[in-house]
Coordinates of C-alpha atoms in Angstrom, one line a residue:
M9 CA -2.9 113.3 -4.2
K10 CA -6.0 114.8 -5.7
C11 CA -9.2 113.4 -4.2
K12 CA -12.8 114.4 -5.1
S13 CA -14.0 114.6 -1.5
V14 CA -12.9 114.1 2.1
A15 CA -14.6 110.6 1.9
G16 CA -12.6 109.8 -1.2
M17 CA -9.4 110.9 0.6
I18 CA -10.2 108.6 3.6
V19 CA -10.9 105.6 1.3
A20 CA -7.6 106.2 -0.7
V21 CA -5.7 106.4 2.6
L22 CA -7.3 103.2 3.9
F23 CA -6.6 101.5 0.6
F24 CA -2.9 102.2 0.8
A25 CA -2.8 101.5 4.5
A26 CA -4.1 98.0 3.9
S27 CA -1.0 97.3 1.7
V28 CA 1.4 98.0 4.6
L29 CA -0.5 96.7 7.7
S30 CA 1.5 93.9 9.3
Q31 CA -1.4 91.6 10.1
D32 CA -1.6 88.0 8.9
Y33 CA -3.3 87.3 5.5
R34 CA -3.8 84.1 3.6
D35 CA -0.8 83.5 1.4
V36 CA -1.2 82.3 -2.2
T37 CA 1.5 79.5 -2.4
R38 CA 2.6 77.0 -5.0
A39 CA 0.1 74.5 -3.4
S40 CA -2.8 76.9 -3.8
R41 CA -5.5 75.9 -6.3
V42 CA -8.7 77.4 -7.5
A43 CA -11.8 75.7 -6.1
L44 CA -15.1 76.4 -7.8
P45 CA -17.7 77.6 -7.3
G46 CA -16.5 78.8 -3.9
D47 CA -13.7 81.0 -5.2
L48 CA -16.2 82.9 -7.3
Y49 CA -17.6 84.2 -4.1
Y50 CA -16.0 86.5 -1.5
Q51 CA -13.2 84.7 0.3
D52 CA -12.0 85.6 3.8
G53 CA -8.4 86.2 4.6
F54 CA -7.0 87.7 1.4
R55 CA -5.8 91.3 1.5
V56 CA -7.3 92.2 -1.8
Q57 CA -9.6 90.5 -4.4
W58 CA -11.5 91.6 -7.4
W59 CA -14.1 90.7 -10.0
Y60 CA -13.4 92.3 -13.4
F61 CA -15.4 92.7 -16.6
T62 CA -14.5 94.2 -19.9
G63 CA -16.5 94.0 -23.1
H64 CA -17.3 95.0 -26.7
L65 CA -20.9 96.0 -27.3
Y66 CA -23.0 97.0 -30.3
D67 CA -26.5 98.4 -30.8
D68 CA -28.9 97.4 -33.6
S69 CA -27.3 100.0 -36.0
G70 CA -23.7 98.6 -35.3
R71 CA -22.7 101.5 -33.1
E72 CA -19.8 100.2 -30.9
F73 CA -19.1 100.7 -27.2
G74 CA -16.4 99.3 -24.9
Y75 CA -16.9 98.9 -21.2
E76 CA -15.0 98.2 -18.0
L77 CA -16.7 97.3 -14.7
T78 CA -14.5 96.3 -11.7
F79 CA -15.3 95.4 -8.1
F80 CA -12.5 95.5 -5.5
T81 CA -12.6 94.5 -1.9
V82 CA -9.6 95.6 0.3
H83 CA -9.2 94.0 3.7
V84 CA -8.3 96.6 6.4
Q85 CA -8.5 94.6 9.6
E86 CA -10.5 91.9 11.3
R87 CA -12.2 93.2 14.3
K88 CA -15.6 93.0 16.1
Y89 CA -17.3 96.4 16.5
E90 CA -20.1 97.3 18.8
S91 CA -21.0 100.2 16.5
E92 CA -22.3 99.8 13.0
F93 CA -19.7 102.4 11.9
G94 CA -16.8 99.9 12.3
V95 CA -14.8 99.3 9.1
N96 CA -13.2 95.9 8.3
R97 CA -13.2 96.1 4.5
I98 CA -13.4 98.7 1.7
Y99 CA -15.4 98.1 -1.4
I100 CA -14.5 99.9 -4.6
S101 CA -16.0 99.9 -8.1
H102 CA -14.7 101.4 -11.3
F103 CA -17.0 101.9 -14.3
A104 CA -16.0 103.2 -17.7
L105 CA -17.7 103.4 -21.1
S106 CA -16.0 104.1 -24.4
D107 CA -18.4 105.6 -27.0
L108 CA -16.4 105.1 -30.2
S109 CA -18.8 106.9 -32.5
R110 CA -18.3 110.1 -30.4
N111 CA -14.7 109.5 -29.4
A112 CA -15.9 109.9 -25.8
F113 CA -14.6 108.2 -22.7
L114 CA -16.7 108.4 -19.5
F115 CA -15.5 107.1 -16.1
S116 CA -17.0 107.0 -12.6
D117 CA -15.9 105.4 -9.4
Q118 CA -17.5 104.6 -6.1
A119 CA -16.2 103.5 -2.7
D120 CA -17.9 102.4 0.5
T121 CA -17.2 100.5 3.6
D122 CA -19.0 97.5 5.1
A123 CA -20.6 99.8 7.7
Y124 CA -24.4 99.6 7.3
E125 CA -23.8 97.3 4.3
L126 CA -23.3 100.3 2.0
G127 CA -20.8 98.0 0.2
G128 CA -20.5 94.3 0.5
A129 CA -19.8 90.8 -0.8
K130 CA -21.4 87.5 0.0
R131 CA -19.4 84.5 1.2
D132 CA -21.9 81.9 0.1
A133 CA -23.2 83.3 -3.2
L134 CA -22.0 85.6 -6.0
K135 CA -23.2 89.0 -5.0
V136 CA -21.0 92.1 -4.7
W137 CA -22.2 95.7 -4.5
V138 CA -20.8 99.2 -4.1
G139 CA -23.4 101.9 -4.0
R140 CA -25.5 101.5 -7.2
N141 CA -23.1 99.1 -8.8
L142 CA -23.9 95.4 -8.5
L143 CA -22.7 92.0 -9.6
E144 CA -24.8 88.9 -8.9
G145 CA -25.5 85.4 -10.4
D146 CA -23.5 82.2 -10.8
M147 CA -21.2 80.4 -13.2
R148 CA -24.0 79.9 -15.7
R149 CA -25.4 83.5 -15.8
M150 CA -24.3 86.8 -14.3
H151 CA -26.0 90.1 -14.0
I152 CA -24.0 93.4 -13.7
R153 CA -25.4 96.9 -13.2
A154 CA -23.6 100.2 -12.8
A155 CA -24.4 103.9 -12.9
G156 CA -22.3 107.1 -13.2
R157 CA -23.2 110.7 -13.6
E158 CA -23.9 110.5 -17.3
T159 CA -23.9 106.7 -17.9
A160 CA -25.6 103.5 -16.9
L161 CA -25.1 99.8 -17.7
D162 CA -27.4 96.8 -17.2
L163 CA -26.1 93.5 -18.7
Y164 CA -26.7 89.8 -18.6
L165 CA -23.7 87.5 -19.4
E166 CA -23.6 83.8 -20.2
P167 CA -20.4 81.9 -20.7
A168 CA -19.9 80.5 -24.2
K169 CA -16.8 78.6 -23.0
P170 CA -15.7 76.9 -19.8
V171 CA -13.6 78.6 -17.1
V172 CA -9.9 79.0 -17.7
L173 CA -7.4 78.5 -14.8
H174 CA -4.3 80.6 -15.4
G175 CA -0.8 79.5 -14.3
D176 CA -0.7 76.2 -12.4
K177 CA -4.4 75.3 -11.9
G178 CA -5.0 78.9 -10.9
Y179 CA -1.8 79.6 -9.0
S180 CA -0.3 82.6 -11.0
R181 CA 3.1 83.7 -9.9
K182 CA 3.9 87.4 -10.4
S183 CA 7.6 87.9 -9.3
E184 CA 11.1 86.6 -9.4
E185 CA 11.6 87.7 -5.8
S186 CA 9.4 85.1 -4.2
P187 CA 6.7 82.5 -5.0
L188 CA 4.4 84.3 -2.5
F189 CA 4.1 87.2 -4.9
A190 CA 1.2 85.4 -6.6
S191 CA -2.5 85.3 -7.0
L192 CA -5.3 82.9 -7.6
Y193 CA -6.5 83.8 -11.1
F194 CA -9.2 82.4 -13.4
S195 CA -11.3 83.8 -16.2
L196 CA -14.4 83.3 -18.3
P197 CA -12.9 84.7 -21.6
N198 CA -16.0 84.6 -23.7
L199 CA -19.4 85.7 -22.3
K200 CA -22.4 86.2 -24.6
T201 CA -23.7 89.6 -23.5
D202 CA -27.1 91.3 -23.8
G203 CA -28.7 94.3 -22.1
S204 CA -28.6 98.0 -22.3
I205 CA -26.4 101.0 -21.7
T206 CA -27.5 104.6 -21.1
L207 CA -25.6 107.7 -22.3
G208 CA -26.8 111.2 -21.7
G209 CA -30.3 110.1 -21.0
K210 CA -30.5 107.9 -24.1
R211 CA -30.9 104.2 -23.7
F212 CA -29.3 101.7 -26.2
K213 CA -30.1 98.1 -26.4
V214 CA -26.8 96.3 -26.9
R215 CA -25.3 92.9 -27.4
G216 CA -21.8 91.6 -27.8
K217 CA -19.0 89.8 -26.0
S218 CA -17.4 90.2 -22.5
W219 CA -14.4 88.9 -20.6
F220 CA -14.5 88.1 -16.8
D221 CA -11.4 87.9 -14.5
R222 CA -11.4 86.8 -10.9
E223 CA -8.3 87.3 -8.8
L224 CA -7.4 86.9 -5.1
S225 CA -4.1 87.9 -3.5
S226 CA -2.4 89.1 -0.3
Q227 CA 0.6 90.6 -2.0
G228 CA 1.0 93.7 -4.2
L229 CA 4.0 94.3 -6.5
S230 CA 7.4 93.5 -5.2
K231 CA 9.8 96.3 -4.2
D232 CA 11.6 96.3 -7.6
Q233 CA 8.4 96.2 -9.7
Q234 CA 6.8 99.3 -11.3
G235 CA 3.5 98.2 -13.0
W236 CA 2.0 95.9 -15.6
D237 CA 0.6 95.7 -19.1
W238 CA -2.4 93.3 -19.4
F239 CA -4.0 92.2 -22.7
A240 CA -7.3 90.3 -23.2
L241 CA -7.7 89.4 -26.8
Q242 CA -11.0 88.0 -28.3
L243 CA -10.3 86.9 -31.9
D244 CA -12.9 86.6 -34.6
D245 CA -12.0 83.0 -35.2
G246 CA -13.2 82.0 -31.7
R247 CA -9.8 82.0 -29.9
E248 CA -8.8 84.2 -26.9
I249 CA -5.5 85.2 -25.5
M250 CA -4.5 86.6 -22.1
L251 CA -1.0 88.1 -21.7
Y252 CA 0.5 90.2 -18.9
L253 CA 3.9 91.8 -18.6
I254 CA 5.1 93.0 -15.2
R255 CA 7.7 95.7 -15.5
K256 CA 10.5 96.3 -13.1
R257 CA 11.7 99.7 -12.1
D258 CA 14.7 99.4 -14.4
G259 CA 12.4 98.7 -17.4
V260 CA 13.2 94.9 -17.6
V261 CA 10.1 92.6 -17.8
D262 CA 9.9 90.1 -14.9
R263 CA 10.5 86.5 -16.1
F264 CA 7.3 85.4 -14.4
S265 CA 5.2 87.4 -16.9
S266 CA 3.0 85.0 -18.7
G267 CA -0.2 84.3 -20.5
T268 CA -2.9 81.8 -21.5
F269 CA -4.0 80.7 -25.0
V270 CA -7.6 79.6 -25.4
Y271 CA -8.7 77.5 -28.4
A272 CA -12.0 77.8 -30.1
D273 CA -13.2 74.5 -28.5
G274 CA -12.4 75.7 -25.0
R275 CA -9.1 73.9 -24.5
Y276 CA -6.3 76.1 -23.3
R277 CA -2.6 76.1 -22.5
G278 CA -0.3 78.4 -20.6
L279 CA 2.3 80.7 -22.2
A280 CA 5.6 81.4 -20.5
K281 CA 7.4 84.7 -21.1
D282 CA 9.5 83.3 -23.9
D283 CA 6.5 81.9 -25.7
F284 CA 5.4 85.3 -26.9
R285 CA 6.8 88.7 -27.8
V286 CA 5.2 92.2 -27.3
A287 CA 6.7 95.2 -29.0
V288 CA 5.7 98.8 -28.4
L289 CA 5.1 100.4 -31.8
D290 CA 4.0 103.9 -30.7
R291 CA 3.4 106.0 -27.5
Y292 CA 1.4 109.0 -26.5
R293 CA 1.5 111.4 -23.5
S294 CA -1.6 112.0 -21.5
K295 CA -2.8 115.6 -21.2
K296 CA -4.5 114.7 -17.9
T297 CA -1.6 113.3 -15.9
G298 CA 1.5 113.6 -18.1
A299 CA 2.0 109.9 -18.1
R300 CA 3.6 108.5 -21.3
Y301 CA 1.8 105.3 -22.3
P302 CA 2.4 102.8 -25.1
S303 CA -0.4 103.3 -27.7
R304 CA 0.2 100.5 -30.3
W305 CA 1.7 97.0 -30.0
G306 CA 2.9 94.2 -32.1
I307 CA 2.3 90.7 -30.6
A308 CA 3.8 87.5 -31.9
I309 CA 3.1 83.9 -30.7
P310 CA 5.3 81.8 -33.0
S311 CA 3.9 78.4 -31.8
E312 CA 0.4 79.5 -33.0
N313 CA 1.7 81.3 -36.2
L314 CA 0.1 84.5 -34.9
R315 CA 1.4 88.0 -35.6
L316 CA -1.0 90.7 -34.4
R317 CA -1.2 94.5 -34.2
I318 CA -3.1 96.0 -31.3
T319 CA -4.3 99.6 -31.8
P320 CA -6.5 101.6 -29.3
S321 CA -9.9 102.4 -30.8
M322 CA -9.6 105.7 -29.0
Q323 CA -6.4 107.2 -27.7
D324 CA -7.7 108.8 -24.5
Q325 CA -9.1 106.0 -22.3
E326 CA -7.2 107.0 -19.2
V327 CA -8.8 106.3 -15.8
I328 CA -8.3 108.9 -13.1
A329 CA -9.2 107.2 -9.8
Y330 CA -7.6 109.4 -7.2
G331 CA -10.7 109.4 -5.0
T332 CA -10.9 105.6 -4.7
T333 CA -7.8 103.6 -5.5
G334 CA -5.6 106.7 -5.5
N335 CA -4.0 106.1 -8.9
H336 CA -4.4 106.6 -12.6
Y337 CA -4.1 103.9 -15.3
W338 CA -5.0 103.3 -18.9
E339 CA -7.8 100.8 -19.7
G340 CA -9.3 100.7 -23.1
T341 CA -10.9 98.9 -26.0
C342 CA -8.6 98.2 -28.9
E343 CA -8.7 96.7 -32.5
V344 CA -6.8 93.6 -33.5
E345 CA -5.4 93.2 -37.0
G346 CA -2.8 90.9 -38.5
T347 CA -3.0 87.1 -38.9
V348 CA -6.5 87.2 -37.4
T349 CA -8.8 90.2 -36.6
G350 CA -10.7 90.8 -33.4
R351 CA -11.1 93.1 -30.4
A352 CA -9.0 93.5 -27.2
Y353 CA -8.9 95.3 -23.9
V354 CA -5.6 96.5 -22.6
E355 CA -4.7 97.8 -19.1
M356 CA -1.5 99.7 -18.3
T357 CA -0.4 100.7 -14.8
G358 CA 2.6 102.3 -13.3
Y359 CA 3.2 105.0 -16.0

C-alpha cells in the first residue's frame, strides 16, 4: 500500500481495521426505515456512513466542470478517554474536480480523527467537517466547502425535488448472502447549485445541478463480492435515474443490484435488476494503477422506452486514495445520449 504520509498510513490501517473489529454495530434489517430529518445527521452505532455530492457546473461562458465531494465517518470503537488524543471515529473527505476544457482531473483527500475535533459530525444538526472541508445546512438548503492544493469549491445547494428513498422505504439490500448486507439509502437527485470554484488561483462563478446521496451501514461487501458500478443520471427532460450493479468475484452481477427511476414531477419507483440492462461498450487501462475499467456503457430501461449511451467526458478520472481509504476507484462526469440527453456521474470500484 502506498501512503502519502505516516498519518495517512495510520488512517488507512484504522479504516480497514474498523471493517473487521468484532464489536456490535447497528444492523440494517428489513424492518429498517429512513427517518427524516434525523437520518440526515450523524447517527450513532453504524460502522460506516457517508454524505456524497456529485455535480455538473458551468461558468458564465459555458465552461463545464464536474465535481465530487464525499464525507465518510468510520466507527473504530466506543470508548471513553481521559486524554483528548483518544480516537473513536475517523473522518475522511474526498474532493475531485474535472475541468473539461483542459482535460484536467484534480483530486485531494483529507482524513482526521475526532481528537480535538479536527474532524467531526453533529448528531442534532447537519454539520460534518474534515480539515478545511465542510458540509452544513438542512433539507432545504446545504452549503459545501472544500479545498485542495490547487482547487477550492464553495457551493450552495437547494433541492428542486423531494427526497427519494431507495429500496423499501430506504432499506437497500446489497447481497444475496444475507438481508443484513444492506444500507439505509436516500437521495436528493436534483439540487439547484450556485457558488464558485477555484482552479490554479483563478476563481470561477458557477451554477448547475448536483446530486446528493446519504447512506448508513454496518456491513461492507460480502465475501463473494468484488466491487460495484454506480450510475447517477440527470436527464435534460427533468428525469433522474440511479442504478447500481454489485459484481461478484466470478463476474456475475448480484441479483440484489437495483435502481430508482425519478419522474419529472418528483414521483419515483424502484427498479429491480431485471428491469434494466447495462452493457459495457468499451474499456481502458489506467496508466496509474493498471486497473482495466469500463469506459462506455449502453443502458436500456424497456418499461420507460429508454435506450441510452453513457460516455466519460474525460477518460482519466481515477481517484487514488491510498492515504485515506486505502484504495483506488474511478469517479467521473459523463455525457448521456440516446432517447434522451443529459449528464451522469459514474463510480466504479474493485477493478
